[in-house]
Coordinates of C-alpha atoms and ligand atoms in Angstrom, one line a residue:
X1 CA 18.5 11.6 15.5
X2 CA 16.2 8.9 14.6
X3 CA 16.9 5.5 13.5
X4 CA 15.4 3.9 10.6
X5 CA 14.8 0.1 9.7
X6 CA 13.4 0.2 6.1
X7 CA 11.6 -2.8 5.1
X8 CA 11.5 -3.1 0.9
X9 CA 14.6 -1.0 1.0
X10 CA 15.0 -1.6 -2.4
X11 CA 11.6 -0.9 -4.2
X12 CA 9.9 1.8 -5.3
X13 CA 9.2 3.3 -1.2
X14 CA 12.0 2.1 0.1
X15 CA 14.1 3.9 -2.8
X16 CA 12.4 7.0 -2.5
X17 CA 13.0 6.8 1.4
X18 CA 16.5 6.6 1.3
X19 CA 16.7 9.4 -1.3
X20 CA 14.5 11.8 1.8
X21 CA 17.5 10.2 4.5
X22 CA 20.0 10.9 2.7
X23 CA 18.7 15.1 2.1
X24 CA 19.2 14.8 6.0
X25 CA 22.0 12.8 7.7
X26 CA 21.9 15.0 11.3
X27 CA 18.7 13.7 11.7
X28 CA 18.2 10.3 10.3
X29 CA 19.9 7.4 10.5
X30 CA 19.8 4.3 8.8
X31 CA 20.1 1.2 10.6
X32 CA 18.4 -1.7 9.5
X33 CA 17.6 -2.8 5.5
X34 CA 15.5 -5.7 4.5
X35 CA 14.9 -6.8 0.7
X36 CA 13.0 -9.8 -1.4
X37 CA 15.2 -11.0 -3.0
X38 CA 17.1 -8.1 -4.4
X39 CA 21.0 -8.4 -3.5
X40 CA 22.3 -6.0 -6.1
X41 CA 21.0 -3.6 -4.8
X42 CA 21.1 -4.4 -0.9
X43 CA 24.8 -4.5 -1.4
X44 CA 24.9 -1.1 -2.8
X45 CA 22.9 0.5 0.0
X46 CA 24.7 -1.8 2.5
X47 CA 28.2 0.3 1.4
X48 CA 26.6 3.5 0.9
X49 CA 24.4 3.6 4.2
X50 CA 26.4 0.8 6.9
X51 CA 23.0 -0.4 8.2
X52 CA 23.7 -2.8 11.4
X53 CA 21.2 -5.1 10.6
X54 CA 20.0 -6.5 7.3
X55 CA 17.2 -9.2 6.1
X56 CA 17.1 -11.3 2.8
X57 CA 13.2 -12.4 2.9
X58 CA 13.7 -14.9 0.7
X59 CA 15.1 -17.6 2.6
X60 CA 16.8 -19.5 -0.7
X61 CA 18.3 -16.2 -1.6
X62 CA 19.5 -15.5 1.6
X63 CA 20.9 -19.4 2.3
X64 CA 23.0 -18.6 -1.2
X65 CA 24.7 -15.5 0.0
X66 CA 28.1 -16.4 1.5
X67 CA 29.4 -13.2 1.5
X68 CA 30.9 -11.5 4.8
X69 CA 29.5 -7.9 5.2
X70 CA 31.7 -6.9 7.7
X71 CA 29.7 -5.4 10.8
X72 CA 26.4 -6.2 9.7
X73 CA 24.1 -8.9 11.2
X74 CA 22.5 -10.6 8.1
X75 CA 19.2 -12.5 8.8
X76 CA 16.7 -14.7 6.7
X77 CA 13.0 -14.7 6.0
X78 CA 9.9 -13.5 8.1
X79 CA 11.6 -14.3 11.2
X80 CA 14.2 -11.8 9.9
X81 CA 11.6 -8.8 9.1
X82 CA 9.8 -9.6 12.8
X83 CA 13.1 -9.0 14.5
X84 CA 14.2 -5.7 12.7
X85 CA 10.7 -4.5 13.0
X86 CA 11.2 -4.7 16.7
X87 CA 14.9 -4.4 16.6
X88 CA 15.7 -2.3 20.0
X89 CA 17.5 1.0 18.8
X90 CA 15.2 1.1 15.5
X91 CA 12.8 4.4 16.2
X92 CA 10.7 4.8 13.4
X93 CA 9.9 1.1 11.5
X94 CA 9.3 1.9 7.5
X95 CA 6.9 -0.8 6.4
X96 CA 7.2 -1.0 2.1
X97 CA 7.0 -4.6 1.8
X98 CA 4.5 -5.9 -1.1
X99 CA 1.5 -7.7 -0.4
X100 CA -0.2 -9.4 2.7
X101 CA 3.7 -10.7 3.7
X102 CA 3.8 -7.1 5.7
X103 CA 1.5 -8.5 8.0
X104 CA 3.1 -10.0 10.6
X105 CA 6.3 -7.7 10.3
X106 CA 3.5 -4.6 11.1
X107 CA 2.3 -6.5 13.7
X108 CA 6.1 -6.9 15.4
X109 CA 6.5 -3.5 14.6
X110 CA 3.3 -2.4 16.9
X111 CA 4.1 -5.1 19.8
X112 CA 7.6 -3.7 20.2
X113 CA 6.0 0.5 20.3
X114 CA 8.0 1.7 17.4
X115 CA 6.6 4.3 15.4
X116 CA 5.0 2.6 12.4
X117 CA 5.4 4.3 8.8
X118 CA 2.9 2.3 7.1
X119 CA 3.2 2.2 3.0
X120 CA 1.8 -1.2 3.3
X121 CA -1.6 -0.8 2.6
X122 CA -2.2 -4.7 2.3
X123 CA -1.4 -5.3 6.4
X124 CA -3.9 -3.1 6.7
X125 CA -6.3 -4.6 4.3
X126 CA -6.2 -7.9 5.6
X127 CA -5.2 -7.8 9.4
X128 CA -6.6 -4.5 10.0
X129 CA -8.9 -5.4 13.4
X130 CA -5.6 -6.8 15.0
X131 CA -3.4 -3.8 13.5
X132 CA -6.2 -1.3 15.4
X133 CA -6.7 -3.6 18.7
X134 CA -2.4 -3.6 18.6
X135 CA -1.9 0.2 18.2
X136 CA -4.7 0.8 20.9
X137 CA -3.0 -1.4 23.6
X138 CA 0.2 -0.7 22.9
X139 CA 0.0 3.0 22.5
X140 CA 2.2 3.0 19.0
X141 CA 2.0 5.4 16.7
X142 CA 1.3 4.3 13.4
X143 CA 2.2 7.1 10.5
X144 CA 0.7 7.0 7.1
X145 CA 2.6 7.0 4.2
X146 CA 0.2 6.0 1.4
X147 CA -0.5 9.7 -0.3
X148 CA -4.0 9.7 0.6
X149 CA -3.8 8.5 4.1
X150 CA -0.9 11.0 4.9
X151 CA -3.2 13.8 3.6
X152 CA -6.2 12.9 5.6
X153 CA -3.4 12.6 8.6
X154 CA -2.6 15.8 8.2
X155 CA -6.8 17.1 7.7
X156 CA -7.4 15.5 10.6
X157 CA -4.5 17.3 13.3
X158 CA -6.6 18.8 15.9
X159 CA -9.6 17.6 14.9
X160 CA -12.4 15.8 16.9
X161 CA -13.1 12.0 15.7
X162 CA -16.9 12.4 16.4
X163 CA -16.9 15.7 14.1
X164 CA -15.7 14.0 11.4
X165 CA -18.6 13.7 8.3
X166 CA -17.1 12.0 5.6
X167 CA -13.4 11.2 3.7
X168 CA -13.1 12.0 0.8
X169 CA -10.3 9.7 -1.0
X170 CA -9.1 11.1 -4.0
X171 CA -8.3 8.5 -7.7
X172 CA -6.3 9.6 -10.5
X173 CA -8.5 6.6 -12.2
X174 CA -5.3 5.2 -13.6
X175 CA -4.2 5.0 -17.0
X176 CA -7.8 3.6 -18.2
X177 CA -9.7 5.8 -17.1
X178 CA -12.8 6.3 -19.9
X179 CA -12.8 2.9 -21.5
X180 CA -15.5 -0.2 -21.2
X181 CA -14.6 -3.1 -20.1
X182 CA -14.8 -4.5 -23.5
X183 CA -12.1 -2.6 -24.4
X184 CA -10.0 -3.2 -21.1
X185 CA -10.0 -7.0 -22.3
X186 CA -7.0 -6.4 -24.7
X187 CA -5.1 -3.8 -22.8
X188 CA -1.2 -5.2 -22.0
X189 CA 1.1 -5.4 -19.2
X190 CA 3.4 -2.6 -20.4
X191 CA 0.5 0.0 -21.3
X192 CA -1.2 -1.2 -17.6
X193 CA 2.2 0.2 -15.9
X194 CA 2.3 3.5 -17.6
X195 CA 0.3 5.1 -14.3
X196 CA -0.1 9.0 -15.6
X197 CA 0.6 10.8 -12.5
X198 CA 2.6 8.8 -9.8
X199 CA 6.2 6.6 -9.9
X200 CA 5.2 3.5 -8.3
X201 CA 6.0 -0.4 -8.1
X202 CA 4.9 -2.7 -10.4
X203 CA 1.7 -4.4 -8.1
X204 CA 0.2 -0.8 -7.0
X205 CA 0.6 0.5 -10.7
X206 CA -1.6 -2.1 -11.9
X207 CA -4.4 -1.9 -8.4
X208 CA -4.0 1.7 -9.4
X209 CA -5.4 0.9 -12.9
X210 CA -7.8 -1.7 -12.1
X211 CA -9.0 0.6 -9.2
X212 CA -8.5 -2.2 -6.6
X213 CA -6.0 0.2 -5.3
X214 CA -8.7 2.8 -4.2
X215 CA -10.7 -0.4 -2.8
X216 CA -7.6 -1.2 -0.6
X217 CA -7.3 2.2 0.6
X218 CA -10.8 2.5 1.4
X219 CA -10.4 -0.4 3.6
X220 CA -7.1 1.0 5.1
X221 CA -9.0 4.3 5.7
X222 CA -11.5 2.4 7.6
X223 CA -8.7 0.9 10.3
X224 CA -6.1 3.8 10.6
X225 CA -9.0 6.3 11.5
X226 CA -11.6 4.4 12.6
X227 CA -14.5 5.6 10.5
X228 CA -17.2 3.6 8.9
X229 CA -16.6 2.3 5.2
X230 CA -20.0 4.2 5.0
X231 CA -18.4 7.3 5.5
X232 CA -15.7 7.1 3.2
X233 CA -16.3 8.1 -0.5
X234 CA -14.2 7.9 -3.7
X235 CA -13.8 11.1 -5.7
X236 CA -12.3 10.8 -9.2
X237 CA -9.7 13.7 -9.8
X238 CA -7.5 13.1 -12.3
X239 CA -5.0 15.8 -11.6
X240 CA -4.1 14.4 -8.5
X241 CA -3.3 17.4 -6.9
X242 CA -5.6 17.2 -4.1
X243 CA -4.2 14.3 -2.2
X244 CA -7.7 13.6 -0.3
X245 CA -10.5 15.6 2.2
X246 CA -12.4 15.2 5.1
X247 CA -15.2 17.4 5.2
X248 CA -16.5 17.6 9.0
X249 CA -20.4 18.3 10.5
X250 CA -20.6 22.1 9.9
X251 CA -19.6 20.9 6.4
X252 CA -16.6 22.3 6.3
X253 CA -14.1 20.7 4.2
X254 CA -10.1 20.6 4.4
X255 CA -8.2 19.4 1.2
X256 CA -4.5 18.5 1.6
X257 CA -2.5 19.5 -1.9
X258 CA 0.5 18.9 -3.6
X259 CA 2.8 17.8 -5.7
X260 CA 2.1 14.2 -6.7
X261 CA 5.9 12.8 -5.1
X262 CA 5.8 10.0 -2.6
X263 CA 8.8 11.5 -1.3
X264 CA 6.2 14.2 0.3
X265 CA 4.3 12.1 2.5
X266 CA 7.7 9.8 3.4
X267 CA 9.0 13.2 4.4
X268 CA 6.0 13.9 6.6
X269 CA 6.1 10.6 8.5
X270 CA 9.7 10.6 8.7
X271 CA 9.9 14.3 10.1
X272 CA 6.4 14.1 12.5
X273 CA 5.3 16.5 13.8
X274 CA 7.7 18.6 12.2
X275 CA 8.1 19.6 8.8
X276 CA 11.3 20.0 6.6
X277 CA 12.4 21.6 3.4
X278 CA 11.4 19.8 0.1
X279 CA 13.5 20.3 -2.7
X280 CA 10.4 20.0 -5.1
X281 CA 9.2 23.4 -7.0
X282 CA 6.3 25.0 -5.4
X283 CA 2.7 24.2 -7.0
X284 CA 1.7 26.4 -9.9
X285 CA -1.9 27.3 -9.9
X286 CA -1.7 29.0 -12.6
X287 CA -0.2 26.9 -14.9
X288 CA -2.4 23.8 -13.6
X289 CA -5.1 25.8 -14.6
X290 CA -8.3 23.5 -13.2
X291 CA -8.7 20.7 -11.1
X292 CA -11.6 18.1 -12.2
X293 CA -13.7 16.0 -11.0
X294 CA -15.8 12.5 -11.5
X295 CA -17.8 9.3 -10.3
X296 CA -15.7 6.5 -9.9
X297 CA -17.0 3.7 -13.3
X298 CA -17.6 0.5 -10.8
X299 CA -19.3 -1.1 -13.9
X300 CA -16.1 -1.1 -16.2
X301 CA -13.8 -1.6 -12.7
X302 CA -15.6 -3.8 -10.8
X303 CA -12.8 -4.1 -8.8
X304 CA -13.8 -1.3 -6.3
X305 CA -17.1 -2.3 -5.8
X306 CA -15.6 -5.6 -4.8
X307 CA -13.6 -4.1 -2.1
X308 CA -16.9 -2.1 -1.2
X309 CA -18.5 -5.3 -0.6
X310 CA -15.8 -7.0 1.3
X311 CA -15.4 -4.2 3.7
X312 CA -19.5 -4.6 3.7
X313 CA -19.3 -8.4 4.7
X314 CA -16.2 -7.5 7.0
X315 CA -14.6 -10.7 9.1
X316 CA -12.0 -12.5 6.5
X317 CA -13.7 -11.1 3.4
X318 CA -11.1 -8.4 3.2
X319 CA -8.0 -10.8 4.0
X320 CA -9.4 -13.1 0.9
X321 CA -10.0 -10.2 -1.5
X322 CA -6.7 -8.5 -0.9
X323 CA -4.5 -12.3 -1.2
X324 CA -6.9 -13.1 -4.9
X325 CA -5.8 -9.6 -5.9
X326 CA -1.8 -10.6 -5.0
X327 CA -2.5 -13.9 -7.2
X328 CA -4.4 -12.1 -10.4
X329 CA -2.1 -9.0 -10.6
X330 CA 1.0 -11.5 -10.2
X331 CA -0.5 -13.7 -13.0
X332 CA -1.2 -10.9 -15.2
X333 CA 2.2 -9.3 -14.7
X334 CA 3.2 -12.6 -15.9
X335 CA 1.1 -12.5 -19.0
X336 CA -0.4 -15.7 -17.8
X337 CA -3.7 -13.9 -17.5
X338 CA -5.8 -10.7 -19.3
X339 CA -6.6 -7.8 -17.6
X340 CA -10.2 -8.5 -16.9
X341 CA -9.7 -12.1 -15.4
X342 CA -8.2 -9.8 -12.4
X343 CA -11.7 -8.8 -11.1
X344 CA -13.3 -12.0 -12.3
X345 CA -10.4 -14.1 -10.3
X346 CA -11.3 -11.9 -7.0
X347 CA -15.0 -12.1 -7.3
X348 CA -14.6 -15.9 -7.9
X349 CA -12.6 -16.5 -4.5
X350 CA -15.0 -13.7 -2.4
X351 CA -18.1 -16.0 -3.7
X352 CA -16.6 -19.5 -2.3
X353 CA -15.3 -17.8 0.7
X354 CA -16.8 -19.2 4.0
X355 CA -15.9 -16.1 6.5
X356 CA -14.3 -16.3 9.6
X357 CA -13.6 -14.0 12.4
X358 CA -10.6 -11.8 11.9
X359 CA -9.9 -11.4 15.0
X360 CA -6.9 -14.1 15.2
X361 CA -3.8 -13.8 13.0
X362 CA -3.6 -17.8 12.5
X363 CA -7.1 -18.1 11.0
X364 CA -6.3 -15.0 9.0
X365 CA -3.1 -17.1 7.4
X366 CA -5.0 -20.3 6.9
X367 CA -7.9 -18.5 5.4
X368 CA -4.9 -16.2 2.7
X369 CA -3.5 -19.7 2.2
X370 CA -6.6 -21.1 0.9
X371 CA -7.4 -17.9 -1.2
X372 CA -4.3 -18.0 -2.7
X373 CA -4.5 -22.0 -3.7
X374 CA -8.1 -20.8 -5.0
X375 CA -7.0 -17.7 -6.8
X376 CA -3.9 -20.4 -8.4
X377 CA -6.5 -23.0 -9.2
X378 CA -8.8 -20.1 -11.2
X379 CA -5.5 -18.6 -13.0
X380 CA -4.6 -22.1 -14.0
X381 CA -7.9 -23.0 -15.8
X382 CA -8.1 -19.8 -17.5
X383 CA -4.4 -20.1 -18.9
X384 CA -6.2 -23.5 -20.2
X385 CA -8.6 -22.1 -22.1
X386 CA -7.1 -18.9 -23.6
X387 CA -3.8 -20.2 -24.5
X388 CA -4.4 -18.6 -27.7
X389 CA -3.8 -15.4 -25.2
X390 CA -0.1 -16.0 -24.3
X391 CA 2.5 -15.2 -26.3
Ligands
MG1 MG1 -2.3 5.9 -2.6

């Protein structure tokens, strides 16, 4: 049996995790739940799965609820997420938080030598030289559950490191796929979170169609398995069936396939090493027909170039990129902003940045906090002067 803390227990992840829990109650258990600010819904898992341990993150939320759940431990804010991440009987940590807030909860997660299932590709992005220094000293395992990362997880078993060639990260290229940026000016909210192939949150589904997404998974690539940025490529393959590939020195090349469900790769880093049954219907090659494939357009999405080139600089440039993202996307989701000010608001922040060594988790907070009151200070002057924009 292995105990579960699932942190973002009720978005898109954490849903989809407890759905795989609950297909198998002999061998995983639920025991600790954190949420934003979500308490419908935490209540509803709290009577469904009797965690012993829950977190509000927002601490104004959580000082509001006065409710008694009888038997569980109820705790506020980041302090809150630290100690379930390193709660003692959790086994395996589930970290589906949004944003660069998964940080330090990632970081707990690795101190304490629980097995890390990371969805949170923004730790990664913006603490990932700690992240790798952590899991090296303390021996932790950390489990991928980002698609691509689980299937290049999976390429790699019992492969050498200093065989590997190349990755090869696959991109649906998102709902715009095809279009200038000319035309991406006027696209909206609701058609940006119609993602064609995968069920997702709101913040991924629009990195997914600005391709910052791919940009932050290069850069998560790069930490969890410790090859160059120069050795990672972006294929795009609109089917999504092939998940991602490593191709190795004799040029050899393993694909990992599927079905494009996140409650695949959950599975997987739930159940490691071993696999379980999937209620999903087998993949039909037949009726797929052909798998295609393309450059990535880094002219009409700058936005993965952008990530290219912080990885590039290294030090904070990552941590600055990924926390401008968090601002833009949140703006846009708002309507506050268009579509296009997303990669104009990052590259903005990346050109004032003055980098810092990332090696230190308080400069890497100071330096988000400042990014943030840039990207706010960018988003602010551009609501200004296209208030003919919001409706
Ligand atoms: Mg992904």
């Amino acid at each position: 049996m292995k105990n579960i803390a699932i942190l973002g227990s009720s978005g898109s992840i954490g849903l989809q995790t407890i759905d795989v829990v609950k297909r198998f109650p002999d061998r995983f258990r639920v025991i600790g739940l954190a949420v934003h600010r979500n308490i419908k819904v935490l209540e509803e898992q709290i009577a469904e799965l009797k965690p012993k341990m829950v977190v509000i993150a927002d601490e104004q939320v959580a000082s509001g609820v006065k409710k008694n759940y009888s038997g569980v431990e109820v705790l506020p804010g980041m302090e809150g997420l630290e100690s379930l991440a390193a709660h003692p009987e959790v086994d395996i940590v589930i970290n589906a938080l949004v944003g660069s807030v998964g940080l330090r909860p990632t970081l707990s997660a690795l101190k304490a030598g629980k097995a890390l299932a990371l969805a949170n590709k923004e730790s990664m992005v913006a603490g990932g030289a700690i992240v790798k220094r952590m899991r090296n000293e303390g021996g932790a395992t950390i489990l991928p559950v980002d698609s691509e990362h689980n299937a290049i997880f999976q390429c790699l078993a019992g492969e050498k490191q200093d065989e590997v060639k190349r990755l090869i990260i696959t991109a649906s290229g998102g709902p715009f796929r095809g279009r200038t940026f000319k035309e991406l000016e006027s696209v909206t909210v609701e058609e940006a979170l119609a993602h064609p192939r995968w069920t997702m949150g709101p913040k991924i589904t629009i990195d997914s169609a600005t391709l910052m997404n791919k940009g932050l998974e290069v850069i998560e690539a790069h930490w969890l398995f410790d090859i160059p940025y120069e050795k990672i490529d972006v294929l795009v393959h609109p089917q999504s069936i092939i998940h991602s590939m490593v191709e190795f020195e004799d040029g050899s090349i393993k694909a990992h396939l599927g079905q494009t469900d996140m409650r695949i790769p959950i599975q997987y880093a739930l159940s490691y090493p071993d696999r379980l049954d999937s209620p999903l219907p087998p993949l039909d090659f037949i009726e797929l027909g052909k798998l295609t494939f393309e450059a990535p357009d880094t002219k009409n999405f700058p936005c993965l170039g952008y990530a290219f080139e912080a990885i590039r600089l290294g030090k904070t440039y990552p941590a600055v990129l990924n926390v401008a993202n968090e601002e833009a996307v949140a703006a846009f989701l708002d309507k506050k902003i268009k579509f296009t000010d997303i990669s104009d608001i990052v590259q903005a922040v990346m050109d004032k940045h003055m980098p810092e060594d990332e090696t230190d988790l308080g400069i890497i907070l100071e330096v988000e906090d400042w990014a943030r009151a840039e990207a706010r200070q960018i988003i602010n002057l551009k609501r200004g002067g296209s208030k003919s924009f919001i409706s």
